[in-house]
Short mmCIF file of C-alpha atoms in Angstrom, two decimals:
data_model
loop_
_atom_site.label_atom_id
_atom_site.label_comp_id
_atom_site.label_asym_id
_atom_site.label_seq_id
_atom_site.Cartn_x
_atom_site.Cartn_y
_atom_site.Cartn_z
CA MET J 1 2.88 29.86 -0.28
CA ILE J 2 0.40 28.03 -2.57
CA GLN J 3 -2.85 29.78 -3.43
CA ILE J 4 -5.39 28.09 -5.70
CA GLU J 5 -8.70 29.70 -6.66
CA GLY J 6 -11.46 28.20 -8.79
CA LEU J 7 -9.23 25.55 -10.38
CA THR J 8 -11.15 23.78 -13.13
CA LYS J 9 -9.78 21.33 -15.67
CA LYS J 10 -11.69 19.70 -18.51
CA PHE J 11 -10.58 17.11 -21.03
CA LYS J 12 -13.08 17.75 -23.83
CA LYS J 13 -16.44 17.38 -22.04
CA ASN J 14 -15.04 15.49 -19.07
CA VAL J 15 -14.66 17.72 -15.99
CA VAL J 16 -11.65 16.37 -14.08
CA LEU J 17 -11.32 19.24 -11.57
CA ASN J 18 -14.40 21.23 -10.62
CA ASN J 19 -13.86 24.70 -9.12
CA ILE J 20 -11.27 23.72 -6.51
CA SER J 21 -9.90 26.33 -4.09
CA PHE J 22 -7.42 25.95 -1.25
CA SER J 23 -4.26 27.52 0.17
CA ILE J 24 -1.17 26.12 1.86
CA ASP J 25 1.07 28.21 4.11
CA ALA J 26 4.83 27.94 4.59
CA GLY J 27 5.70 25.17 7.03
CA GLU J 28 2.64 23.07 6.22
CA ALA J 29 2.56 19.51 4.93
CA VAL J 30 -0.73 18.72 3.18
CA ALA J 31 -2.04 15.52 1.64
CA LEU J 32 -4.26 15.33 -1.41
CA TRP J 33 -6.05 12.12 -0.56
CA GLY J 34 -8.38 10.05 -2.72
CA THR J 35 -8.79 6.98 -4.88
CA ASN J 36 -7.45 6.71 -8.42
CA GLY J 37 -9.26 9.18 -10.66
CA ALA J 38 -10.13 11.58 -7.83
CA GLY J 39 -8.03 14.35 -9.40
CA LYS J 40 -4.88 14.31 -7.22
CA THR J 41 -2.29 14.00 -10.00
CA THR J 42 -4.16 16.47 -12.21
CA ILE J 43 -3.87 19.11 -9.46
CA ILE J 44 -0.12 18.46 -9.25
CA ARG J 45 0.27 18.80 -13.03
CA CYS J 46 -1.66 22.06 -12.99
CA ILE J 47 0.55 23.41 -10.20
CA LEU J 48 3.56 22.51 -12.33
CA GLY J 49 2.08 24.35 -15.31
CA LEU J 50 1.99 21.19 -17.41
CA LEU J 51 -1.73 21.53 -18.16
CA ASN J 52 -3.91 24.41 -19.24
CA TYR J 53 -6.70 25.15 -16.79
CA GLU J 54 -9.31 27.67 -15.69
CA GLY J 55 -8.86 29.58 -12.43
CA SER J 56 -5.62 30.76 -10.84
CA ILE J 57 -2.59 29.16 -9.18
CA GLU J 58 0.04 31.25 -7.41
CA LEU J 59 3.29 29.89 -5.96
CA ASN J 60 4.85 32.30 -3.50
CA GLY J 61 2.97 35.12 -5.25
CA LEU J 62 3.94 34.03 -8.78
CA ASP J 63 1.13 33.15 -11.18
CA ILE J 64 2.16 29.87 -12.80
CA GLN J 65 0.56 30.81 -16.14
CA ARG J 66 2.10 34.29 -16.34
CA TYR J 67 5.52 33.42 -14.90
CA PRO J 68 5.94 29.67 -15.51
CA LYS J 69 9.74 29.57 -15.46
CA ASP J 70 10.13 31.60 -12.28
CA ALA J 71 7.33 29.72 -10.53
CA ARG J 72 8.72 26.28 -11.44
CA SER J 73 12.17 27.29 -10.19
CA ILE J 74 10.91 27.16 -6.60
CA VAL J 75 9.33 23.71 -6.96
CA GLY J 76 10.81 20.24 -6.55
CA TYR J 77 8.73 17.41 -8.03
CA VAL J 78 8.85 13.65 -7.61
CA PRO J 79 6.51 11.74 -9.96
CA GLN J 80 4.84 8.48 -9.03
CA GLU J 81 7.29 6.53 -11.21
CA VAL J 82 10.75 8.02 -11.60
CA THR J 83 12.67 7.38 -14.84
CA PHE J 84 16.39 7.83 -15.42
CA TYR J 85 19.06 6.85 -17.92
CA GLY J 86 20.13 3.43 -16.69
CA ASP J 87 23.73 3.68 -17.94
CA LEU J 88 24.49 6.86 -16.00
CA THR J 89 25.82 6.65 -12.48
CA VAL J 90 23.99 8.20 -9.54
CA ALA J 91 26.42 11.13 -9.44
CA GLU J 92 26.27 11.63 -13.22
CA THR J 93 22.46 11.72 -13.07
CA LEU J 94 22.46 14.42 -10.43
CA ASN J 95 25.25 16.38 -12.13
CA LEU J 96 23.26 16.37 -15.39
CA SER J 97 20.13 17.58 -13.63
CA ALA J 98 22.09 20.36 -11.89
CA GLN J 99 23.64 21.43 -15.19
CA LEU J 100 20.30 21.54 -17.01
CA ARG J 101 18.77 23.64 -14.23
CA HIS J 102 21.79 25.95 -13.82
CA ILE J 103 22.35 24.80 -10.24
CA SER J 104 25.84 24.69 -8.75
CA GLN J 105 27.54 21.30 -9.00
CA ASP J 106 28.72 21.84 -5.43
CA GLN J 107 25.26 20.82 -4.22
CA VAL J 108 25.41 17.32 -5.72
CA SER J 109 27.39 15.54 -2.98
CA GLN J 110 25.49 17.31 -0.21
CA THR J 111 22.13 16.36 -1.74
CA LEU J 112 23.15 12.72 -2.22
CA ASP J 113 24.17 12.55 1.44
CA LEU J 114 20.81 14.05 2.43
CA VAL J 115 18.94 11.14 0.79
CA SER J 116 21.50 8.55 2.01
CA LEU J 117 22.93 7.85 -1.45
CA GLY J 118 26.40 9.29 -0.92
CA ASN J 119 27.95 5.82 -0.81
CA GLN J 120 26.15 4.84 -4.03
CA LYS J 121 27.25 7.74 -6.23
CA GLY J 122 29.41 5.56 -8.50
CA LYS J 123 26.74 2.91 -9.06
CA LYS J 124 24.82 2.70 -12.33
CA VAL J 125 21.17 3.72 -12.01
CA ARG J 126 20.01 0.40 -13.50
CA GLU J 127 21.74 -1.35 -10.57
CA LEU J 128 19.71 0.50 -7.94
CA SER J 129 16.77 -1.00 -6.10
CA GLY J 130 13.34 0.58 -6.47
CA GLY J 131 13.72 2.32 -3.14
CA MET J 132 17.11 3.76 -4.09
CA GLN J 133 15.76 5.01 -7.43
CA GLN J 134 12.95 6.74 -5.58
CA ARG J 135 15.51 8.38 -3.28
CA LEU J 136 17.45 9.48 -6.35
CA GLY J 137 14.23 11.09 -7.58
CA MET J 138 14.06 12.91 -4.25
CA ALA J 139 17.65 14.08 -4.71
CA VAL J 140 16.83 15.53 -8.13
CA ALA J 141 13.82 17.33 -6.66
CA LEU J 142 15.87 18.73 -3.77
CA LEU J 143 18.60 20.29 -5.91
CA GLY J 144 18.52 24.02 -5.34
CA ASN J 145 16.68 23.56 -2.02
CA PRO J 146 13.22 24.48 -3.39
CA PRO J 147 10.68 25.74 -0.83
CA ILE J 148 7.84 23.74 -2.43
CA LEU J 149 7.97 19.94 -2.79
CA LEU J 150 5.30 18.10 -4.78
CA LEU J 151 5.31 14.33 -4.26
CA ASP J 152 2.94 12.17 -6.30
CA GLU J 153 2.32 8.87 -4.48
CA PRO J 154 5.97 8.78 -3.37
CA THR J 155 5.80 5.28 -1.83
CA SER J 156 3.30 3.50 -4.08
CA SER J 157 5.79 1.15 -5.77
CA LEU J 158 8.02 0.47 -2.75
CA ASP J 159 8.25 -2.55 -0.50
CA VAL J 160 7.67 -2.28 3.23
CA ASP J 161 11.25 -1.43 4.25
CA SER J 162 11.78 1.06 1.41
CA ARG J 163 8.47 2.72 2.20
CA ARG J 164 9.45 3.21 5.82
CA GLN J 165 12.78 4.71 4.77
CA MET J 166 11.00 7.09 2.41
CA VAL J 167 8.51 8.15 5.09
CA SER J 168 11.43 8.87 7.44
CA LEU J 169 13.19 10.93 4.74
CA LEU J 170 10.06 12.96 3.97
CA ASP J 171 9.50 13.65 7.66
CA SER J 172 13.08 14.97 7.92
CA LEU J 173 12.43 17.43 5.07
CA ARG J 174 9.68 19.29 6.86
CA GLY J 175 10.49 22.79 8.08
CA PRO J 176 9.08 26.28 8.68
CA ASP J 177 10.13 27.56 5.25
CA ARG J 178 9.01 24.59 3.17
CA VAL J 179 5.70 23.29 1.87
CA LEU J 180 5.11 19.58 1.24
CA VAL J 181 2.20 18.49 -0.94
CA ILE J 182 1.79 14.72 -1.02
CA THR J 183 -0.77 12.72 -2.99
CA SER J 184 -1.67 9.45 -1.34
CA HIS J 185 -4.40 6.88 -0.83
CA ARG J 186 -2.85 5.37 2.33
CA VAL J 187 -4.24 6.67 5.61
CA GLU J 188 -1.34 5.43 7.74
CA GLU J 189 1.15 7.35 5.59
CA VAL J 190 -0.94 10.49 5.70
CA GLY J 191 -1.04 10.29 9.48
CA MET J 192 2.74 10.21 9.73
CA LEU J 193 3.56 12.90 7.19
CA VAL J 194 1.05 15.74 7.07
CA ASP J 195 -0.80 18.31 9.15
CA ARG J 196 -3.91 18.53 7.01
CA VAL J 197 -5.78 16.37 4.53
CA LEU J 198 -7.82 17.50 1.53
CA ALA J 199 -10.03 14.56 0.56
CA LEU J 200 -10.98 14.48 -3.13
CA GLU J 201 -13.66 12.64 -5.04
CA ASP J 202 -14.62 13.09 -8.70
CA GLY J 203 -12.54 16.24 -9.03
CA GLN J 204 -13.93 18.03 -5.99
CA ILE J 205 -12.77 18.57 -2.42
CA ILE J 206 -15.31 16.70 -0.30
CA ASP J 207 -13.65 17.16 3.09
CA GLU J 208 -10.80 18.93 4.88
CA CYS J 209 -9.63 17.46 8.16
CA SER J 210 -6.74 16.34 10.32
CA PRO J 211 -5.11 12.99 9.49
CA ALA J 212 -6.47 11.50 12.72
CA ASP J 213 -10.06 12.20 11.65
CA LEU J 214 -9.80 10.96 8.06
CA SER J 215 -10.73 7.29 8.59
CA SER J 216 -13.83 7.99 10.69
CA ARG J 217 -15.07 10.87 8.53
CA GLN J 218 -14.66 8.91 5.30
CA ASN J 219 -15.82 5.59 6.81
CA LEU J 220 -12.80 3.78 5.42
CA PRO J 221 -12.24 0.02 5.56
CA SER J 222 -9.03 -1.40 7.00
CA TRP J 223 -6.69 -3.80 5.22
CA LEU J 224 -3.95 -5.80 6.87
CA HIS J 225 -0.89 -6.15 4.65
CA VAL J 226 1.00 -9.32 5.62
CA VAL J 227 4.46 -10.02 4.20
CA LEU J 228 5.23 -13.75 3.91
CA ARG J 229 7.86 -15.97 2.40
CA PRO J 230 7.35 -16.01 -1.41
CA ASP J 231 6.93 -19.79 -1.48
CA GLU J 232 4.11 -19.60 1.11
CA ILE J 233 1.99 -16.75 -0.25
CA THR J 234 -0.38 -18.75 -2.47
CA GLU J 235 -1.04 -21.40 0.18
CA ALA J 236 -1.58 -18.73 2.84
CA LEU J 237 -4.09 -16.97 0.57
CA GLN J 238 -6.08 -20.18 0.13
CA THR J 239 -6.00 -20.80 3.89
CA LEU J 240 -7.43 -17.37 4.71
CA ILE J 241 -10.13 -17.60 2.04
CA LEU J 242 -11.23 -20.97 3.44
CA GLU J 243 -11.45 -19.31 6.88
CA GLY J 244 -13.85 -16.72 5.43
CA PHE J 245 -11.50 -13.76 5.08
CA GLU J 246 -11.57 -11.39 2.08
CA ALA J 247 -7.97 -11.62 0.91
CA GLN J 248 -5.94 -10.96 -2.22
CA LEU J 249 -2.37 -11.15 -3.47
CA ASN J 250 -0.29 -7.99 -3.29
CA GLY J 251 3.06 -8.65 -4.95
CA TYR J 252 5.19 -9.63 -1.98
CA GLY J 253 2.38 -10.37 0.46
CA LEU J 254 -1.36 -10.50 1.10
CA LEU J 255 -4.00 -7.83 1.66
CA VAL J 256 -6.75 -8.93 4.02
CA ASN J 257 -9.91 -6.95 4.75
CA VAL J 258 -10.23 -6.71 8.53
CA ASP J 259 -12.51 -5.18 11.11
CA LYS J 260 -10.89 -2.17 12.76
CA ASP J 261 -11.09 -3.88 16.18
CA ASP J 262 -10.05 -7.38 15.11
CA LYS J 263 -6.80 -7.46 13.19
CA ALA J 264 -5.13 -10.10 15.35
CA SER J 265 -7.38 -12.93 14.13
CA VAL J 266 -5.71 -12.94 10.70
CA LEU J 267 -2.26 -13.23 12.22
CA ASN J 268 -3.44 -15.94 14.63
CA HIS J 269 -4.83 -18.05 11.77
CA LEU J 270 -1.59 -17.74 9.81
CA GLN J 271 0.56 -18.58 12.82
CA LYS J 272 -1.55 -21.63 13.71
CA ALA J 273 -1.11 -22.82 10.12
CA SER J 274 2.69 -22.46 10.58
CA PHE J 275 3.20 -19.69 8.03
CA GLU J 276 6.21 -17.44 8.63
CA ILE J 277 5.02 -13.82 9.06
CA MET J 278 7.93 -11.60 8.03
CA ASP J 279 6.18 -8.26 8.52
CA PHE J 280 2.71 -6.68 8.63
CA GLU J 281 1.05 -3.28 8.66
CA VAL J 282 -2.44 -1.81 8.50
CA TRP J 283 -3.58 -0.05 5.33
CA ARG J 284 -6.76 1.96 5.00
#
């Protein structure tokens, strides 16, 4: 369904994508994995026809440069940070998007129910949590039931609970007639969502593998993300550093560098120091 050959993108003399080729068949979910600057988002923008490039990109047989409107009509896109008019309600936002894209208004209620926002349709967008706004972005992308979904770091700005809800939603969207392309730098997310991983570095594909093989093949470190009470985070950070752990603040918790076979020691130290552990997960 997606066919890319010799994709090259330069910004002046800076080569951002260097002769990339890959294909994705209907029914596949594929991750573009890599650190910031690896080229993930640039590939997505080229697929959307937002950037000029060298090489060829075909979506279901349509060349995106020759037939941009037709090709984009079969794509749903969720950017890393969604932006809406805060004074519109959830339903008004989706109705406006449907109108602009000449999609039947009848799909609005059904799509809101699909992303579990049916009971929020009268709420102003500015009143939504970050997780709900991200789900609204998914609803906009799903209008018209496009066979190709492009998701750029869909959980990067979400808290633990919202991220789990988003992962569950994305998993429910998989099917034999749909392609999911997800950019991510989180191994645990990749493992839950995709069939195949394209690992990128400096604008090139350096590996192609299953999610289960990614950590070992890329020799990735593990980080334990620990969610604590807000009033205890700073003290907990100091405690772990004094114990010799490499730790840092991460908004609503701590990130601690851990050995792949010894994650429990961090939790044991925190529990012995009487900190309340509200949640934890492993990031790679």
